[in-house]
Structures are given as C-alpha cells and as structure tokens.
mmCIF file of C-alpha atoms in Angstrom:
data_model
loop_
_atom_site.group_PDB
_atom_site.id
_atom_site.type_symbol
_atom_site.label_atom_id
_atom_site.label_comp_id
_atom_site.label_asym_id
_atom_site.label_seq_id
_atom_site.Cartn_x
_atom_site.Cartn_y
_atom_site.Cartn_z
ATOM 1 C CA MET A 1 0.000 0.000 0.000
ATOM 2 C CA TYR A 2 2.225 2.855 1.254
ATOM 3 C CA ARG A 3 5.833 1.963 0.429
ATOM 4 C CA GLU A 4 7.645 5.228 -0.352
ATOM 5 C CA LEU A 5 7.404 7.386 2.765
ATOM 6 C CA LEU A 6 8.689 10.917 3.342
ATOM 7 C CA VAL A 7 9.221 11.884 6.998
ATOM 8 C CA PRO A 8 10.339 15.467 7.733
ATOM 9 C CA VAL A 9 12.116 15.513 11.117
ATOM 10 C CA ASP A 10 13.191 18.262 13.520
ATOM 11 C CA ASN A 11 14.023 16.330 16.703
ATOM 12 C CA SER A 12 10.671 17.249 18.279
ATOM 13 C CA ARG A 13 8.486 14.750 20.131
ATOM 14 C CA HIS A 14 5.829 14.873 17.423
ATOM 15 C CA SER A 15 8.265 14.181 14.586
ATOM 16 C CA GLY A 16 9.508 11.195 16.616
ATOM 17 C CA CYS A 17 5.924 9.921 16.816
ATOM 18 C CA ALA A 18 5.566 10.375 13.045
ATOM 19 C CA LEU A 19 8.708 8.284 12.554
ATOM 20 C CA ASP A 20 7.205 5.582 14.793
ATOM 21 C CA ARG A 21 4.160 5.349 12.523
ATOM 22 C CA ALA A 22 6.365 5.325 9.424
ATOM 23 C CA LEU A 23 8.366 2.391 10.820
ATOM 24 C CA GLU A 24 5.116 0.600 11.631
ATOM 25 C CA LEU A 25 3.890 1.049 8.053
ATOM 26 C CA CYS A 26 7.224 -0.040 6.545
ATOM 27 C CA ARG A 27 7.313 -3.222 8.609
ATOM 28 C CA GLN A 28 3.787 -4.049 7.441
ATOM 29 C CA PHE A 29 4.115 -3.171 3.749
ATOM 30 C CA GLY A 30 7.836 -3.579 3.101
ATOM 31 C CA GLY A 31 8.391 0.132 2.535
ATOM 32 C CA ARG A 32 11.307 2.517 2.842
ATOM 33 C CA ILE A 33 11.730 5.961 4.377
ATOM 34 C CA THR A 34 13.273 9.210 3.251
ATOM 35 C CA GLY A 35 14.125 11.121 6.426
ATOM 36 C CA SER A 36 14.391 14.816 5.606
ATOM 37 C CA HIS A 37 15.490 17.873 7.567
ATOM 38 C CA VAL A 38 15.425 21.458 6.306
ATOM 39 C CA TYR A 39 17.897 24.033 7.619
ATOM 40 C CA GLY A 40 17.806 27.777 6.912
ATOM 41 C CA ALA A 41 21.348 29.016 6.281
ATOM 42 C CA ARG A 42 20.174 31.754 3.908
ATOM 43 C CA LEU A 43 17.904 33.212 6.595
ATOM 44 C CA HIS A 44 20.921 33.727 8.864
ATOM 45 C CA ASP A 45 22.784 35.292 5.950
ATOM 46 C CA VAL A 46 20.039 37.895 5.478
ATOM 47 C CA ARG A 47 19.971 38.693 9.199
ATOM 48 C CA PHE A 48 23.755 39.143 9.266
ATOM 49 C CA ARG A 49 23.622 41.637 6.401
ATOM 50 C CA GLN A 50 20.900 43.583 8.189
ATOM 51 C CA LEU A 51 23.221 43.932 11.193
ATOM 52 C CA GLU A 52 26.208 45.074 9.139
ATOM 53 C CA THR A 53 25.105 48.731 9.162
ATOM 54 C CA GLY A 54 25.644 48.785 12.932
ATOM 55 C CA LEU A 55 29.281 47.660 12.754
ATOM 56 C CA PRO A 56 32.045 50.144 13.716
ATOM 57 C CA ALA A 57 33.370 52.238 10.826
ATOM 58 C CA LYS A 58 36.685 50.350 10.654
ATOM 59 C CA PHE A 59 34.761 47.173 9.695
ATOM 60 C CA GLN A 60 32.643 48.858 7.012
ATOM 61 C CA ALA A 61 35.279 48.682 4.264
ATOM 62 C CA SER A 62 34.006 46.497 1.411
ATOM 63 C CA GLU A 63 37.033 44.182 1.630
ATOM 64 C CA ASP A 64 36.509 43.617 5.377
ATOM 65 C CA LEU A 65 32.777 43.088 4.920
ATOM 66 C CA GLY A 66 33.373 40.532 2.197
ATOM 67 C CA ARG A 67 35.811 38.582 4.373
ATOM 68 C CA GLN A 68 33.429 38.642 7.345
ATOM 69 C CA ARG A 69 30.558 37.480 5.184
ATOM 70 C CA ARG A 70 32.536 34.532 3.851
ATOM 71 C CA ILE A 71 33.607 33.459 7.350
ATOM 72 C CA HIS A 72 30.115 33.921 8.759
ATOM 73 C CA ASP A 73 28.400 32.062 5.903
ATOM 74 C CA LYS A 74 30.799 29.126 6.163
ATOM 75 C CA LEU A 75 30.458 28.844 9.941
ATOM 76 C CA ILE A 76 26.669 29.085 9.893
ATOM 77 C CA GLU A 77 26.218 26.635 7.015
ATOM 78 C CA LYS A 78 28.638 24.092 8.496
ATOM 79 C CA GLY A 79 27.123 24.406 11.973
ATOM 80 C CA LEU A 80 23.559 23.982 10.724
ATOM 81 C CA GLN A 81 24.583 20.984 8.620
ATOM 82 C CA LEU A 82 26.193 19.308 11.653
ATOM 83 C CA ILE A 83 23.098 19.890 13.796
ATOM 84 C CA SER A 84 20.787 18.689 11.014
ATOM 85 C CA ASP A 85 22.951 15.626 10.429
ATOM 86 C CA SER A 86 22.679 14.742 14.116
ATOM 87 C CA PHE A 87 18.874 14.692 13.766
ATOM 88 C CA LEU A 88 19.190 12.219 10.904
ATOM 89 C CA ASP A 89 21.693 10.132 12.896
ATOM 90 C CA GLN A 90 18.907 9.400 15.374
ATOM 91 C CA VAL A 91 16.513 8.494 12.546
ATOM 92 C CA ASP A 92 19.206 6.281 11.007
ATOM 93 C CA GLN A 93 19.735 4.397 14.246
ATOM 94 C CA ARG A 94 16.027 3.713 14.713
ATOM 95 C CA CYS A 95 15.615 2.548 11.111
ATOM 96 C CA ARG A 96 18.583 0.196 11.418
ATOM 97 C CA THR A 97 17.139 -1.285 14.594
ATOM 98 C CA ALA A 98 13.785 -1.807 12.849
ATOM 99 C CA GLY A 99 15.401 -3.169 9.676
ATOM 100 C CA VAL A 100 13.825 -0.456 7.508
ATOM 101 C CA PRO A 101 15.757 1.112 4.576
ATOM 102 C CA LEU A 102 16.458 4.830 5.025
ATOM 103 C CA ARG A 103 17.576 7.578 2.685
ATOM 104 C CA ARG A 104 19.000 10.601 4.530
ATOM 105 C CA GLN A 105 18.235 14.002 3.096
ATOM 106 C CA LEU A 106 19.338 17.525 4.063
ATOM 107 C CA LEU A 107 17.588 20.425 2.317
ATOM 108 C CA GLU A 108 18.428 24.124 2.608
ATOM 109 C CA GLY A 109 15.709 26.764 2.462
ATOM 110 C CA ILE A 110 12.397 27.706 4.055
ATOM 111 C CA ASN A 111 11.146 24.619 5.889
ATOM 112 C CA TYR A 112 7.575 24.288 4.635
ATOM 113 C CA GLU A 113 8.478 25.284 1.067
ATOM 114 C CA GLU A 114 11.182 22.617 0.802
ATOM 115 C CA ILE A 115 8.929 19.963 2.358
ATOM 116 C CA ILE A 116 6.177 20.757 -0.170
ATOM 117 C CA ARG A 117 8.611 20.772 -3.090
ATOM 118 C CA GLU A 118 10.123 17.417 -2.119
ATOM 119 C CA ALA A 119 6.776 15.780 -1.314
ATOM 120 C CA ASN A 120 5.352 16.700 -4.715
ATOM 121 C CA ARG A 121 8.212 15.270 -6.776
ATOM 122 C CA THR A 122 6.753 13.328 -9.666
ATOM 123 C CA GLY A 123 9.404 10.628 -9.414
ATOM 124 C CA ALA A 124 12.576 9.522 -11.067
ATOM 125 C CA GLU A 125 14.456 11.989 -13.105
ATOM 126 C CA ASP A 126 11.658 14.553 -13.690
ATOM 127 C CA ARG A 127 11.906 14.722 -17.498
ATOM 128 C CA GLY A 128 15.451 13.405 -17.390
ATOM 129 C CA GLU A 129 16.792 16.062 -15.016
ATOM 130 C CA LYS A 130 18.484 15.045 -11.779
ATOM 131 C CA LEU A 131 17.268 17.652 -9.291
ATOM 132 C CA ALA A 132 19.615 18.662 -6.476
ATOM 133 C CA GLY A 133 18.528 17.149 -3.160
ATOM 134 C CA SER A 134 15.729 15.140 -4.724
ATOM 135 C CA SER A 135 15.448 11.451 -3.993
ATOM 136 C CA GLY A 136 14.122 10.656 -7.468
ATOM 137 C CA ARG A 137 11.162 8.962 -5.818
ATOM 138 C CA ARG A 138 7.453 9.525 -6.069
ATOM 139 C CA TYR A 139 6.195 9.376 -2.505
ATOM 140 C CA ASP A 140 3.061 7.461 -1.535
ATOM 141 C CA LEU A 141 2.688 9.068 1.880
ATOM 142 C CA VAL A 142 4.103 11.996 3.865
ATOM 143 C CA LEU A 143 4.157 11.613 7.659
ATOM 144 C CA MET A 144 4.533 14.752 9.746
ATOM 145 C CA GLY A 145 4.255 15.677 13.371
ATOM 146 C CA ALA A 146 1.335 18.047 13.945
ATOM 147 C CA HIS A 147 3.772 20.302 15.818
ATOM 148 C CA GLY A 148 7.497 20.984 15.703
ATOM 149 C CA ILE A 149 9.987 22.164 18.279
ATOM 150 C CA GLY A 150 8.253 25.556 18.473
ATOM 151 C CA LYS A 151 4.897 24.207 19.679
ATOM 152 C CA GLN A 152 2.711 26.753 21.475
ATOM 153 C CA PRO A 153 0.626 25.544 24.462
ATOM 154 C CA SER A 154 -2.787 26.411 22.981
ATOM 155 C CA SER A 155 -2.020 25.503 19.360
ATOM 156 C CA GLN A 156 -3.798 22.605 17.670
ATOM 157 C CA LEU A 157 -1.611 22.593 14.558
ATOM 158 C CA GLY A 158 1.899 23.902 13.944
ATOM 159 C CA GLY A 159 2.632 26.549 11.333
ATOM 160 C CA VAL A 160 4.821 24.332 9.138
ATOM 161 C CA ALA A 161 2.290 21.488 9.138
ATOM 162 C CA ALA A 162 -0.611 23.865 8.441
ATOM 163 C CA ARG A 163 1.170 25.394 5.431
ATOM 164 C CA ALA A 164 2.485 22.115 4.065
ATOM 165 C CA VAL A 165 -0.695 20.050 4.244
ATOM 166 C CA ARG A 166 -2.591 22.557 2.070
ATOM 167 C CA ARG A 167 -0.173 22.173 -0.834
ATOM 168 C CA ILE A 168 1.149 18.613 -0.618
ATOM 169 C CA GLU A 169 -0.396 16.517 -3.384
ATOM 170 C CA ARG A 170 0.222 13.116 -1.749
ATOM 171 C CA ASP A 171 -1.591 11.436 1.111
ATOM 172 C CA VAL A 172 -0.522 12.981 4.421
ATOM 173 C CA LEU A 173 -0.639 11.512 7.915
ATOM 174 C CA LEU A 174 -0.407 14.178 10.643
ATOM 175 C CA VAL A 175 0.632 12.605 13.923
ATOM 176 C CA ARG A 176 -0.370 14.118 17.275
ATOM 177 C CA ASP A 177 0.530 11.398 19.780
ATOM 178 C CA ASP A 178 2.333 8.081 20.242
ATOM 179 C CA ARG A 179 -0.608 5.711 19.800
ATOM 180 C CA PRO A 180 0.234 2.883 17.359
ATOM 181 C CA LEU A 181 -1.761 1.947 14.278
ATOM 182 C CA GLN A 182 -1.903 -1.665 15.418
ATOM 183 C CA GLY A 183 -5.228 -2.377 17.106
ATOM 184 C CA GLY A 184 -6.293 1.248 16.793
ATOM 185 C CA ARG A 185 -9.621 2.916 16.064
ATOM 186 C CA PHE A 186 -9.973 4.754 12.728
ATOM 187 C CA LEU A 187 -12.659 7.353 11.995
ATOM 188 C CA VAL A 188 -13.563 8.072 8.359
ATOM 189 C CA CYS A 189 -15.589 11.124 7.345
ATOM 190 C CA VAL A 190 -17.660 10.496 4.186
ATOM 191 C CA ASP A 191 -19.731 12.860 2.044
ATOM 192 C CA GLY A 192 -20.291 10.890 -1.165
ATOM 193 C CA SER A 193 -17.356 12.528 -2.968
ATOM 194 C CA ALA A 194 -14.641 10.684 -4.864
ATOM 195 C CA TYR A 195 -12.101 11.728 -2.233
ATOM 196 C CA GLY A 196 -14.406 10.477 0.518
ATOM 197 C CA TYR A 197 -14.504 7.031 -1.073
ATOM 198 C CA ARG A 198 -10.746 7.022 -1.596
ATOM 199 C CA GLY A 199 -10.323 7.856 2.068
ATOM 200 C CA MET A 200 -12.637 4.987 2.999
ATOM 201 C CA ARG A 201 -10.692 2.573 0.793
ATOM 202 C CA ALA A 202 -7.386 3.576 2.363
ATOM 203 C CA ALA A 203 -8.887 3.258 5.843
ATOM 204 C CA LEU A 204 -10.240 -0.224 5.044
ATOM 205 C CA GLU A 205 -6.819 -1.410 3.854
ATOM 206 C CA LEU A 206 -5.088 0.039 6.912
ATOM 207 C CA ALA A 207 -7.672 -1.358 9.315
ATOM 208 C CA ARG A 208 -7.329 -4.799 7.759
ATOM 209 C CA ALA A 209 -3.529 -4.663 7.891
ATOM 210 C CA PHE A 210 -3.338 -3.468 11.527
ATOM 211 C CA GLY A 211 -6.330 -5.226 13.056
ATOM 212 C CA ALA A 212 -8.014 -1.879 13.757
ATOM 213 C CA ARG A 213 -11.672 -0.954 14.233
ATOM 214 C CA LEU A 214 -13.202 1.314 11.620
ATOM 215 C CA TYR A 215 -15.877 3.891 12.384
#
C-alpha cells in the first residue's frame, strides 16, 4: 500500500511519533523511508547583512565586509549541517534497529516550502533532469508531526504542518501522539465525494492490515 514514505524531522516529540508510525507502516508493507530535515542558512545570511550597518566604521570597508561574510556564511552553514545531520543520525539508528531502509536528506531553504517541493516530486528523473537534493522517488505518503519544536501551548496545529498540508499533493498523515496503528480505532468522514470514497478505501486497507476498528 504505502511503500515510499517521506518523513520530515526536527528532533521534536511529534516528529519522533511520526517516525514511529512510518516504521510501523514499513514493517507491514515492506516500505522505505526518506528522512528529511530542512535548515535555513540563507535566513541567517540575510539577518547578518541587516546587522552590518551597525558595525564600527573600521569594519565597514568592502574588503573587510566581504571577508566577514565569507567566514560567517561558512560557519553558519557548516554548523547547521552538523546539527541537522545529528537529527538524521537518530533516525538512522532507529531505522537500522527496525530493519527499515532509510535515505538521509538535508535540504536548505524555508522549511515548509522545501517539504512541499520534495513531497510533490513526480518521481525519477523529472523529465530526465536530476534535481539537487531530490530522492528521485514519487512518494506514496508523507508523515509529519502536527507540531514541531516551536509548539505553542494552545495551538492545535503547527505553522509548518498547516502550510504544508494545504499544498502537498500526496496522502498525508499528521501525527499528534504516540498511539500505534496496530489495534487502533480509525474514523472516516464520508460525504459521497470521490475523495471520501478514496479515504474509505485507504482506511479499510489500513484497518485490515493493523487489526483496527473502523468507524
């Protein structure tokens, strides 16, 4: 059923729960996971340039500014890559333990935009072009935590998830807690539309596979 899974991770509790469900699905259907983390080096670059006007006059020479920018950009990019890689190290370890194939992926940019772009890949070479950072896969399912590391106490849905789910063209599973699919209870909302019936079909297959009750 769902075999090519995309799991954006940020080391939050909810993204860990989404990974749990992805591992559960892969064990059942023989799937594989692309674990993806987005880091924003360019955002730091913009902020640094905004602060440059406040530097002392002796650092305002164009040659000095250029050198500072190069040092700053390199440090920020390398640091963010190391932190992001550590997130994927944890995903890698859990996938190895579960015996599930993993493809590690680091993307640079605005988090929700990169998640949407990657999720909507049409598959293999996209008209023969090898796109930078792309897995070359067409995903069956995207699993995301409903919140990230910036969760607000009264929020029901995080900003990244809210933006991404509106524009992702694949099936999406938003995960709010650590309850497993196995033996669960699934609620399907139907209205007679084609999408309603597709949702029911997916729910029936999942309920059958995981011994769940369907409402």
